[in-house]
Amino acid sequence: MDEIIIKGGRPLKGEVIVGGAKNAALPILAASILTGGTFTFHNVPKLKDIDSIKQLLASMGADVKSNGHTVCIDTANLNHFEAPYEHVRKMRASILVLGPLLSRMKKAKVSMPGGCAIGARPIDLHLNGLSLLGADIKLAHGYVEATAQKLSGNEIYFDIPTVTGTENLMMASAMAKGTTILRNAAREPEITALADVLNQMGADVQGAGSSVITIKGVKKLKPVTVSIIPDRIEAGTLMVAAALTNGDIKIKNCDPNHLRSIIHKLEKTGVDIKILKNTIRVKGNLPINSIDLKTMPYPGFPTDMQAQFMVLMSVANGFSVIDENIFENRFIHVSELCRMGADITISGSHAMIKGVAGLSGAPVMASDLRASASLILAGLVATGTTRVSRVYHLDRGYESLEKKLASLGAAIKRVSS
Ligand code: EPZ
């Protein structure tokens, strides 16, 4: 297993380019199931999670070819409708094939994803929505078995604005008979990106980005060539890296409109942020002000940035409180940060952080995707050397993060242990 070794204390300087968004690419690649033909996707990030969904699509009979950041998928000969446990346990977002399979194959057998490090991650809202579209859902032997001769539009209310639930139901209803209305739908930019692709395929999806999405079922869809939107969480992670190291970096190929809550919070810590079209310039400004934070569904502050922001608060001036309102167990990074000298106390969904003068490098272990990123960030600012193990978690969602940070002047390298 690889490890990443960081010698802290260097301010980041220079320019870096953000890659395509993992959480947009996953549903968009799954949407290729909806109709036969060759899809071409550009700006697809090279990540373990993307490899997982490509392997899953190939196991169903799709012809998948990759060339750099371009992926071509021919789904004309799709002949399987199963997403087996060995795939889904590696990447729970494989549940995104459920809606498209049901629409294309009239049946689907998908392993239940089960929980993960950050929480139970139920899929009840996905299944309830598909039942309302007329699917017959059975849960047996750890699998969801769904069948539907013809899906029919309906009104679906989500108790919680679920991101992949909204995406699954958008795809399932694209060719259903009649109109589907999703209420309390998720509003993330990745939802809008998927809706744009579905509409280019010939669907009729209106209202994406708001909490009410209307999908008028169409008779057929066609394959398309599209480019994946930039990854707002990678951009946010790099912004925090600049703030932490008192650096001065330009983050290129991002969409500032997707980063408003992160920009707002970083500016409150005293960081200087300049927006130049699809580039954001971030200049650190010590001392860092302590601020409070609540993770909320988009457009609120993203839970996927909570761990990264916690590192910033751990070396800020004073006290801050972070409320994690989305997942019930997303403080796993705290114990490792405390081993590096952070002063953080957890009480339920609240983390109380007392800013310390500095962190000290240590051997630490990654536990999930965003926790891994937070440990890398902590290493950038800690005195001495930090050794992060189990970085396969990081590779699920960040493409060569250590190379990007090294290009900005960080003393960071990957070693195979
Ligand atoms: C998506 O996960 C993202 N993953 C997550 O990113 C992100 O953290 C999350 O949305 C929240 O923004 C992808 O897009 C592939 P949810 P998802 O359904 O869709 C509860 C990362 O680091 N819920 O919006 O699984 C759920 O337990 C990953 O890139 C139900 O109760 O999240 C959670 O408390 C981590 N029943 C809340 O809703 C359901 O049927 C939001 O979950 C579905 C969800």
mmCIF file of C-alpha atoms in Angstrom, residues 84-85 160 165 183 199 290 335:
data_model
loop_
_atom_site.group_PDB
_atom_site.id
_atom_site.type_symbol
_atom_site.label_atom_id
_atom_site.label_comp_id
_atom_site.label_asym_id
_atom_site.label_seq_id
_atom_site.Cartn_x
_atom_site.Cartn_y
_atom_site.Cartn_z
ATOM 1 C CA PRO A 84 -22.861 -7.533 -7.861
ATOM 2 C CA TYR A 85 -21.760 -7.137 -4.257
ATOM 3 C CA ILE A 160 -34.132 14.457 2.963
ATOM 4 C CA GLY A 165 -31.524 9.589 -4.732
ATOM 5 C CA ARG A 183 -40.008 17.657 -4.356
ATOM 6 C CA ASN A 199 -31.673 17.021 -21.762
ATOM 7 C CA SER A 290 -11.788 31.114 14.103
ATOM 8 C CA SER A 335 -8.496 11.419 16.455
#
